PDB file of C-alpha atoms in Angstrom:
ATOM      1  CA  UNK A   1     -93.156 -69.893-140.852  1.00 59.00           C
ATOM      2  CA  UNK A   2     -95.507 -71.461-138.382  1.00 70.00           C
ATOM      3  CA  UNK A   3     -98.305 -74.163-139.951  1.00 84.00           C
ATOM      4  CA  UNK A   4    -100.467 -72.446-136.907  1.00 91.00           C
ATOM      5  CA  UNK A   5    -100.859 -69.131-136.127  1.00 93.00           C
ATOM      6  CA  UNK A   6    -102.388 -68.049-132.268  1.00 95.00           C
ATOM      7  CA  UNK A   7    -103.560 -64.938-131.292  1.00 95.00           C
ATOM      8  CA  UNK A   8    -102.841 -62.741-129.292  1.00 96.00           C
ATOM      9  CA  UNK A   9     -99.156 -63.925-128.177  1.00 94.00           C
ATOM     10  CA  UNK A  10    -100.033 -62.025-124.709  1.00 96.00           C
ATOM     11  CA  UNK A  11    -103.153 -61.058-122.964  1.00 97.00           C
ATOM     12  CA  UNK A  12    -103.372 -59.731-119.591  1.00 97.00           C
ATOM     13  CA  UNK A  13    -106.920 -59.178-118.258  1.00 96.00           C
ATOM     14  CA  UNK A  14    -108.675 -58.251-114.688  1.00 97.00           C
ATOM     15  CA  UNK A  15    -110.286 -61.221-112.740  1.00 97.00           C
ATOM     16  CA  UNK A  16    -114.088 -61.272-114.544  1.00 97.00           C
ATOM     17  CA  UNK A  17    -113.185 -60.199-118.106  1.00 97.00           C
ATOM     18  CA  UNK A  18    -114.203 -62.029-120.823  1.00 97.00           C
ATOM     19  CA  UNK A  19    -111.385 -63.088-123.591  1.00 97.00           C
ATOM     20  CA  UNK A  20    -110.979 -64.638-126.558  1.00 98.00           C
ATOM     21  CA  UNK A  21    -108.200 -66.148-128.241  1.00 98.00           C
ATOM     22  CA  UNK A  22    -107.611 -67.530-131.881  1.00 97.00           C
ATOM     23  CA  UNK A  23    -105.885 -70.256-133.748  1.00 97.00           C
ATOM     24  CA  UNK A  24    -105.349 -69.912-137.169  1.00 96.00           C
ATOM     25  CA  UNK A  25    -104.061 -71.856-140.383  1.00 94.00           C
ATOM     26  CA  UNK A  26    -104.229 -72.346-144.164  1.00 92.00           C
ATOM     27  CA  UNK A  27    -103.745 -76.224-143.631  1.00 91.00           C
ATOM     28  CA  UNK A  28    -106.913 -78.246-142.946  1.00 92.00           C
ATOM     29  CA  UNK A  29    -106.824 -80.561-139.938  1.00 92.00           C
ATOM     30  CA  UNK A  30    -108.336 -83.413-139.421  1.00 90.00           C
ATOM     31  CA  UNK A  31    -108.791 -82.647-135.382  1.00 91.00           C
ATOM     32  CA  UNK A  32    -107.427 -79.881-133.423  1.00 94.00           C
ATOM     33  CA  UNK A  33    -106.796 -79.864-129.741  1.00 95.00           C
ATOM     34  CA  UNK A  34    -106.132 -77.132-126.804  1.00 97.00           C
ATOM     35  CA  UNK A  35    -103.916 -77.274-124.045  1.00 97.00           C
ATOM     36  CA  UNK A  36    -103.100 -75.658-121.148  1.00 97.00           C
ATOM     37  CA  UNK A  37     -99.213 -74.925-119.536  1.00 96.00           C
ATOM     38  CA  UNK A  38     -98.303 -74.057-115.989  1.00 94.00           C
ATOM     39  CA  UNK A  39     -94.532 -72.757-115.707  1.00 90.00           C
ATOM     40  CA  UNK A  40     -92.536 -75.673-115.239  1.00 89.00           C
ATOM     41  CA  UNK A  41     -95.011 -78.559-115.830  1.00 94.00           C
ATOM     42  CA  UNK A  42     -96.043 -80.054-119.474  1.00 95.00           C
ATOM     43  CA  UNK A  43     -98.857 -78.821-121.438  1.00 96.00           C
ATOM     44  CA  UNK A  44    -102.874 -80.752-119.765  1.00 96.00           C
ATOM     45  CA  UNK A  45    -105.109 -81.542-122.875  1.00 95.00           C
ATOM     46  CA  UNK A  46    -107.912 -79.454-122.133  1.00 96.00           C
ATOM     47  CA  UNK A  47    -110.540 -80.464-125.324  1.00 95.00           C
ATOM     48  CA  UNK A  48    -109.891 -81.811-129.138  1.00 94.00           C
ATOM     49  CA  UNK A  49    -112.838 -81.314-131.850  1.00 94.00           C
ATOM     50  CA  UNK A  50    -112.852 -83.385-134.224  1.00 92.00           C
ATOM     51  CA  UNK A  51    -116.036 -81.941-136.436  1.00 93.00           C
ATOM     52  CA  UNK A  52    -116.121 -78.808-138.781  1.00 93.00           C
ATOM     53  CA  UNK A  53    -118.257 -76.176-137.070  1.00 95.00           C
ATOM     54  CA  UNK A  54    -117.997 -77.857-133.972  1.00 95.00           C
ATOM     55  CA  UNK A  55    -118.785 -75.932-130.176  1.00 97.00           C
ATOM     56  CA  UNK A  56    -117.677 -77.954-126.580  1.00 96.00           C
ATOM     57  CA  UNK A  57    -117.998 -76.256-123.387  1.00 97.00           C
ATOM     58  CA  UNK A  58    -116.127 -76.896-120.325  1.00 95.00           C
ATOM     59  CA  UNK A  59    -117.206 -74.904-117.580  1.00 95.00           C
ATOM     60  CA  UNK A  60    -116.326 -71.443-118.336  1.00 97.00           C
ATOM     61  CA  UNK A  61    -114.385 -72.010-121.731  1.00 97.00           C
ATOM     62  CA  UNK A  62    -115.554 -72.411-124.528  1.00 98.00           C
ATOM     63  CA  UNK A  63    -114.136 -74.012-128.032  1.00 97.00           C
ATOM     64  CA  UNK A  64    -114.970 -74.006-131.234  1.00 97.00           C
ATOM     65  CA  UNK A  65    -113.697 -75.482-134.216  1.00 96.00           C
ATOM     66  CA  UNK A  66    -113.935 -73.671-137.628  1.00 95.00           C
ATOM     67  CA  UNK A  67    -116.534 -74.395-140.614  1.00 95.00           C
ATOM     68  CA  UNK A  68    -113.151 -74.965-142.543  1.00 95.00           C
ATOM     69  CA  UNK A  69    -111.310 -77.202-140.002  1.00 94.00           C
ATOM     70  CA  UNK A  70    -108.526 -74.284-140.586  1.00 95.00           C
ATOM     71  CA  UNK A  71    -109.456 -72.584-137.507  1.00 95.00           C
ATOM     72  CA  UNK A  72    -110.281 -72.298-133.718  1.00 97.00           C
ATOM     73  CA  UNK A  73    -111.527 -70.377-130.933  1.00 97.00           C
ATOM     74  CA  UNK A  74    -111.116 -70.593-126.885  1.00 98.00           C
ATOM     75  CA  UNK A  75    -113.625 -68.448-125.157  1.00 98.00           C
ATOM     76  CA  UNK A  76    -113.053 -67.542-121.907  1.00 97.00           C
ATOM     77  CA  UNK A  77    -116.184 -66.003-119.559  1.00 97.00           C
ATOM     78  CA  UNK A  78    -115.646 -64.359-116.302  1.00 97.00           C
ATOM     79  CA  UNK A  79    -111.358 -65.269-115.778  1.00 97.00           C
ATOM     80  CA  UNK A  80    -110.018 -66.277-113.346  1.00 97.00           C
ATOM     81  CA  UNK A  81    -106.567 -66.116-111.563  1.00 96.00           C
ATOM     82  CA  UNK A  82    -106.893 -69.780-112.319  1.00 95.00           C
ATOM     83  CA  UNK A  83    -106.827 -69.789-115.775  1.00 96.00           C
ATOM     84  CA  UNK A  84    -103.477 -68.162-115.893  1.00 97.00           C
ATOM     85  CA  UNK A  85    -101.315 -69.970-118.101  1.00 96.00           C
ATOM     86  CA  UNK A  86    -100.041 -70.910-121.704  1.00 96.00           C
ATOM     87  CA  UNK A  87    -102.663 -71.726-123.939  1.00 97.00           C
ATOM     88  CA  UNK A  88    -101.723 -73.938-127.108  1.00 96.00           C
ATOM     89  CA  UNK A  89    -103.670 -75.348-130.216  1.00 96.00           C
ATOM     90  CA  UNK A  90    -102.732 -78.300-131.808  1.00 94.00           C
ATOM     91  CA  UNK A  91    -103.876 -79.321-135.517  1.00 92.00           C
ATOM     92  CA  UNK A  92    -103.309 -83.056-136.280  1.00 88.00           C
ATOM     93  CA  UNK A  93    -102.703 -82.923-140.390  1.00 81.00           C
ATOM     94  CA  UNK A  94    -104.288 -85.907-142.519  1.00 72.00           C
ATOM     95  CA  UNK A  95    -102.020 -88.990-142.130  1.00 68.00           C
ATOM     96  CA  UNK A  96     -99.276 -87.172-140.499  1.00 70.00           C
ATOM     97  CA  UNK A  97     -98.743 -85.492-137.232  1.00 80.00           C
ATOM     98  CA  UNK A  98     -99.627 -82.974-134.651  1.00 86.00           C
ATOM     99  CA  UNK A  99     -98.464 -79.789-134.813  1.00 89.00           C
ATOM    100  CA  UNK A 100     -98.522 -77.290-132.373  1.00 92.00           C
ATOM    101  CA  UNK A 101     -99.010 -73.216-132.471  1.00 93.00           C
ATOM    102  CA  UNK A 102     -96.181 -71.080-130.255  1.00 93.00           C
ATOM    103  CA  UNK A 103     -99.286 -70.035-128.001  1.00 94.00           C
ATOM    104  CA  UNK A 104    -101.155 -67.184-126.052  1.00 96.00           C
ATOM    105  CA  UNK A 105     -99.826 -66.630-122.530  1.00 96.00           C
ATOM    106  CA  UNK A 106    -102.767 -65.366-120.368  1.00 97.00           C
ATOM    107  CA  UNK A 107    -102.382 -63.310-116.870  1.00 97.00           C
ATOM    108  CA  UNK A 108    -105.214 -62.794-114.997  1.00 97.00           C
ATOM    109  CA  UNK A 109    -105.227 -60.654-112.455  1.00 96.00           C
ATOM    110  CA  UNK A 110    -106.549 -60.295-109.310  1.00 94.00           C
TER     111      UNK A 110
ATOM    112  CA  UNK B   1    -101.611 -93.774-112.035  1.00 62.00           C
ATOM    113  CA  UNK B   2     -97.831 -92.315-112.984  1.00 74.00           C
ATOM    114  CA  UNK B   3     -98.865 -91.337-116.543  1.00 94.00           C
ATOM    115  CA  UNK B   4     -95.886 -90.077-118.244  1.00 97.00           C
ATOM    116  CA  UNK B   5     -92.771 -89.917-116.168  1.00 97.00           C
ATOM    117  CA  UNK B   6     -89.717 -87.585-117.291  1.00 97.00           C
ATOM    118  CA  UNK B   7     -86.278 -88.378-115.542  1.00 96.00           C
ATOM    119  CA  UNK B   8     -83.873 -86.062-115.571  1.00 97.00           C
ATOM    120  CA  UNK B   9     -85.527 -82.903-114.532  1.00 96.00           C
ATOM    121  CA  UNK B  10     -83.011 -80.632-114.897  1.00 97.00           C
ATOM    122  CA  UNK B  11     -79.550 -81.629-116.799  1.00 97.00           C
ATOM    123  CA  UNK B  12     -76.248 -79.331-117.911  1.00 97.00           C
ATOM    124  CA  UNK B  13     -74.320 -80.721-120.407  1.00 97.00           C
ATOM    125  CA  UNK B  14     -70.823 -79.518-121.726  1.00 97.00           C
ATOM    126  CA  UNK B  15     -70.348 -79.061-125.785  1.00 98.00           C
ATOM    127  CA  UNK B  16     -69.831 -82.512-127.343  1.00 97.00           C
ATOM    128  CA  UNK B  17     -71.185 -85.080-124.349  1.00 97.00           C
ATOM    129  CA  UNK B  18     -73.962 -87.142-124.750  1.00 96.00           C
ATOM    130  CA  UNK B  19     -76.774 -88.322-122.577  1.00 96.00           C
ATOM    131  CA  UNK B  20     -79.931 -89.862-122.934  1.00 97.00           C
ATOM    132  CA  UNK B  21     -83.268 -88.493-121.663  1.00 98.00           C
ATOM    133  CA  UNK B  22     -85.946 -90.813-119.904  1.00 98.00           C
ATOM    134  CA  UNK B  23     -89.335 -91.324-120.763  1.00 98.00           C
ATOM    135  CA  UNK B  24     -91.968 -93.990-119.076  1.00 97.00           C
ATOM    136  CA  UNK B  25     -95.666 -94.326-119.783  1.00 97.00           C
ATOM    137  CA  UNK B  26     -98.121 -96.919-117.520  1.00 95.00           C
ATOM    138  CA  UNK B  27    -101.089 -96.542-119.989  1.00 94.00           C
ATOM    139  CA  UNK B  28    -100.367 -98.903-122.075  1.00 93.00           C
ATOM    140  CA  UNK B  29    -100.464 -96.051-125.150  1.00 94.00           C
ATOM    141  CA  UNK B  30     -99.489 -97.097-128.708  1.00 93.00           C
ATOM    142  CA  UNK B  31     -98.344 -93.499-129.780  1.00 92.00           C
ATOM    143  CA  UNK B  32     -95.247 -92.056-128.089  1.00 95.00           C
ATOM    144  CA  UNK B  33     -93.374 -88.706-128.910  1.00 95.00           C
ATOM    145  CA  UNK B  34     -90.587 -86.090-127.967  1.00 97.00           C
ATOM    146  CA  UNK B  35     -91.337 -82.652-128.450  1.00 96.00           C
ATOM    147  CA  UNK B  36     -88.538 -79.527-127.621  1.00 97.00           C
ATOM    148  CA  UNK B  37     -90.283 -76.067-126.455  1.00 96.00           C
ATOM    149  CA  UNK B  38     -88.279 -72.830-127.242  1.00 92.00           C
ATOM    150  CA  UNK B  39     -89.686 -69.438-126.171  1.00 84.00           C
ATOM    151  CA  UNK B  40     -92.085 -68.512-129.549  1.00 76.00           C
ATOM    152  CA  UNK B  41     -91.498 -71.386-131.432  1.00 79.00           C
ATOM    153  CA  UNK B  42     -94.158 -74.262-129.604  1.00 84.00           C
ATOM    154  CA  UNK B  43     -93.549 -77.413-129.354  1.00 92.00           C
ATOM    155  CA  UNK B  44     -91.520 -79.613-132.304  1.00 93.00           C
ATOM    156  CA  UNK B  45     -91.937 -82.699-132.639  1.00 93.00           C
ATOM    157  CA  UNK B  46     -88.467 -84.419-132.443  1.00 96.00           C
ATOM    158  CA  UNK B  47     -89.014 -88.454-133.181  1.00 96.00           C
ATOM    159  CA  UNK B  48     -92.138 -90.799-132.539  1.00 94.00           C
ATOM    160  CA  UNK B  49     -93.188 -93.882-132.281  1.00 94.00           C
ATOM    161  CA  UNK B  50     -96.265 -95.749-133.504  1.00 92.00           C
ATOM    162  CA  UNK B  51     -95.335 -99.096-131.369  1.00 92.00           C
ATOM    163  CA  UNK B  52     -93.178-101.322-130.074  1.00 94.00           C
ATOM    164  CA  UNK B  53     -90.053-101.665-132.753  1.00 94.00           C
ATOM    165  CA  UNK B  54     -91.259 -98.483-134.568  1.00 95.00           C
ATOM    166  CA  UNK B  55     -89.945 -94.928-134.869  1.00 95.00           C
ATOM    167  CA  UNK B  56     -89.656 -91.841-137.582  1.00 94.00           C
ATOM    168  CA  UNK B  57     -88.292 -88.699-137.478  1.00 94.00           C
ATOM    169  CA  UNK B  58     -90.606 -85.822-136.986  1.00 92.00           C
ATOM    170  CA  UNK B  59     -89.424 -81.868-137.621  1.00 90.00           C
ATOM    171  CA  UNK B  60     -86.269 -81.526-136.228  1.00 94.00           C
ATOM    172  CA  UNK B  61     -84.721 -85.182-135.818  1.00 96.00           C
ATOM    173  CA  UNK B  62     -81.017 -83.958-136.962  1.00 96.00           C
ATOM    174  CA  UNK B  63     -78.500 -84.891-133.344  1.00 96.00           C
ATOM    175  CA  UNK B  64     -81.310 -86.998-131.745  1.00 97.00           C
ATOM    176  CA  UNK B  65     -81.909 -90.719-131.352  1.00 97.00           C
ATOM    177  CA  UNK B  66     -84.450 -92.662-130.241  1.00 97.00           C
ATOM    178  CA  UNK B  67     -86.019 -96.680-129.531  1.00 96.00           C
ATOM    179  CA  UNK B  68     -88.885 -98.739-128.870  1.00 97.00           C
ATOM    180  CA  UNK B  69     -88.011-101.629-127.087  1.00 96.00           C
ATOM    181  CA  UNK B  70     -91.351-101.859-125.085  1.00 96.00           C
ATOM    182  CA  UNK B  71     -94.795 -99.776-125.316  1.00 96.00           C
ATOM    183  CA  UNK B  72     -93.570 -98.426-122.101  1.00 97.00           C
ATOM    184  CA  UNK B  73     -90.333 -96.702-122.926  1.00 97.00           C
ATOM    185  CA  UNK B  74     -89.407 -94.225-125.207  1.00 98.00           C
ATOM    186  CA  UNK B  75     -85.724 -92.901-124.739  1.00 98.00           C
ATOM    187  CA  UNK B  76     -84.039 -89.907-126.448  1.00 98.00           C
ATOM    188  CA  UNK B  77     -81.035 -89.840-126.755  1.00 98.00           C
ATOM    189  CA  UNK B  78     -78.215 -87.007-127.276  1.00 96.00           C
ATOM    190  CA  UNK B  79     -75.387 -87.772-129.298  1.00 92.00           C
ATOM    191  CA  UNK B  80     -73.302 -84.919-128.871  1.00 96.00           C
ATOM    192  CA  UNK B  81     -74.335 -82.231-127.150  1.00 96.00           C
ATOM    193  CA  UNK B  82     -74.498 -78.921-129.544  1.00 97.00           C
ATOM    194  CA  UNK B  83     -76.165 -75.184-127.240  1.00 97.00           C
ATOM    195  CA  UNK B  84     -78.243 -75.215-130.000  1.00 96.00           C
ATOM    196  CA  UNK B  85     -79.913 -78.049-128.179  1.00 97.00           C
ATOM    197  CA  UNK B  86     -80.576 -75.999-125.138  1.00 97.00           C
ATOM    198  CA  UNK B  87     -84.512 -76.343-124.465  1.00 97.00           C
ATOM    199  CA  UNK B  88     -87.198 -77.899-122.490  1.00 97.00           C
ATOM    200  CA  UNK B  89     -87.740 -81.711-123.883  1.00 98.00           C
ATOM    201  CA  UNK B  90     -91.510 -83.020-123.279  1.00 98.00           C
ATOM    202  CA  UNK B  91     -91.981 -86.918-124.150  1.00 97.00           C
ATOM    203  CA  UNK B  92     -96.131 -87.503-124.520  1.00 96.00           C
ATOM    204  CA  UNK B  93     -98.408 -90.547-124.940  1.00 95.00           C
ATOM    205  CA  UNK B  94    -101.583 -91.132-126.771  1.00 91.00           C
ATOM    206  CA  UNK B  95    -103.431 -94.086-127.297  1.00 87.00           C
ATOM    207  CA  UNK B  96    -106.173 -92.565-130.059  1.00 79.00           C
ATOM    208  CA  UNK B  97    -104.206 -89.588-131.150  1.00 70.00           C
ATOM    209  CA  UNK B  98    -107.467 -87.743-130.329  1.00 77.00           C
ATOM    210  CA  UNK B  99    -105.142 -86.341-127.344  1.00 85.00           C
ATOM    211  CA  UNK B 100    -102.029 -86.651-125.643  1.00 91.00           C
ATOM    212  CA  UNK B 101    -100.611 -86.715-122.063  1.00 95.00           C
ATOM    213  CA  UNK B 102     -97.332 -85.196-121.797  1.00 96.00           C
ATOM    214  CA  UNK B 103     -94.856 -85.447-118.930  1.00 97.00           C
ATOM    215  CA  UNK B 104     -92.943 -82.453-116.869  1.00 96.00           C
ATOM    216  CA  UNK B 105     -90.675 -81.989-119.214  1.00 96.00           C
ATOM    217  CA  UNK B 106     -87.025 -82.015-118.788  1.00 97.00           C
ATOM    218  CA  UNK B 107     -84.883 -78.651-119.038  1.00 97.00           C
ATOM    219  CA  UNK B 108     -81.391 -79.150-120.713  1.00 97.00           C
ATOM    220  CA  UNK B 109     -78.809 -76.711-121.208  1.00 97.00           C
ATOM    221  CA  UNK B 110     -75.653 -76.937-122.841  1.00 97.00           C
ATOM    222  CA  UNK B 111     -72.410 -75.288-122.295  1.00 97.00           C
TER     223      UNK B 111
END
């Protein structure tokens, strides 16, 4: 059973769509961060929130961390072939460790 | 900048040998882990390191060792190769555990 749940495991979506992708869990965290993964390279830290409720933007995406700290959301507006890739959420549990959701894999197309 | 630097890149490994996988950081980060990445599972966290002289086991520690020597190193080793240790190893760094940088990864497979 995973601590963190992501939605969907695949998306594939024309160049311009707008997308939205979810990480879920019944464990409250006392940060949570998102990553992105290129085939064959490690997961690139992308934002962490640290406060319940809590919206960054960067550029085009957009995160926000849940009321609950049990929860997030990546936002995409207007893809891009660019933002192909592996998304992942990680939770960072009270006094112990990160741990990591099995991820969305995004295609964008041209 | 180097930031986390993963030597070997690719390895194959018969049933039963050992080897030890590199793992360098320049930033001068306290926090150092290994992670393995199998296809729906994420990343699990292997063994990490607080510091200098410090380590624990993290989810799935069982036919792994590590060290801490320096802040700058953070070796893994393989005892004896099992296929169930097939995957893609990532060592990362963090200095605030408010994010971490990870290296390329090195894919192992054993036969």
């Amino acid at each position: 059973t995973q601590l963190l749940e992501q939605s969907p495991q695949f998306l594939s979506i024309q160049e311009g769509e707008n997308l939205t992708v979810y990480c879920n869990s019944s464990s409250v965290f006392s940060s949570l961060q998102w990553y992105r993964q290129e085939p064959g390279e490690g997961p690139v830290l992308l934002v962490t929130v640290v406060t319940g409720g809590e919206v960054k933007k960067l550029k085009r995406l957009t995160f926000q961390f849940g009321d609950a700290r049990k929860d997030s959301s990546l936002h995409i507006t207007a893809a891009q072939p660019g933002d192909t890739g592996l998304y992942l959420c990680a939770g960072l549990l009270y006094g112990q460790n990160f741990v990591f959701g099995p991820g969305t894999r995004l295609s964008v197309l041209p | 900048n180097a930031g986390v630097t993963q030597t070997p890149k690719f390895q194959v490994l018969k049933t039963g040998q050992s080897m030890t996988l590199q793992c360098a950081q320049d930033m001068n980060h306290e926090y150092m882990s290994w992670y393995r990445q199998d296809p729906g599972m994420g990343l699990r966290l292997i063994h990490y390191s607080v510091g200098a002289g410090i380590t624990d086991q993290g989810e799935v520690p069982n036919g792994y060792n590590v060290s801490r020597s320096t802040t700058e190193d953070f070796p893994l080793r393989l005892l004896s190769a099992a296929p169930s240790q097939t995957s893609v190893y990532f060592c990362a760094s963090s200095s605030d555990l408010y994010g971490y940088t990870f290296g390329s990864g090195t894919r192992l497979t054993v036969v």
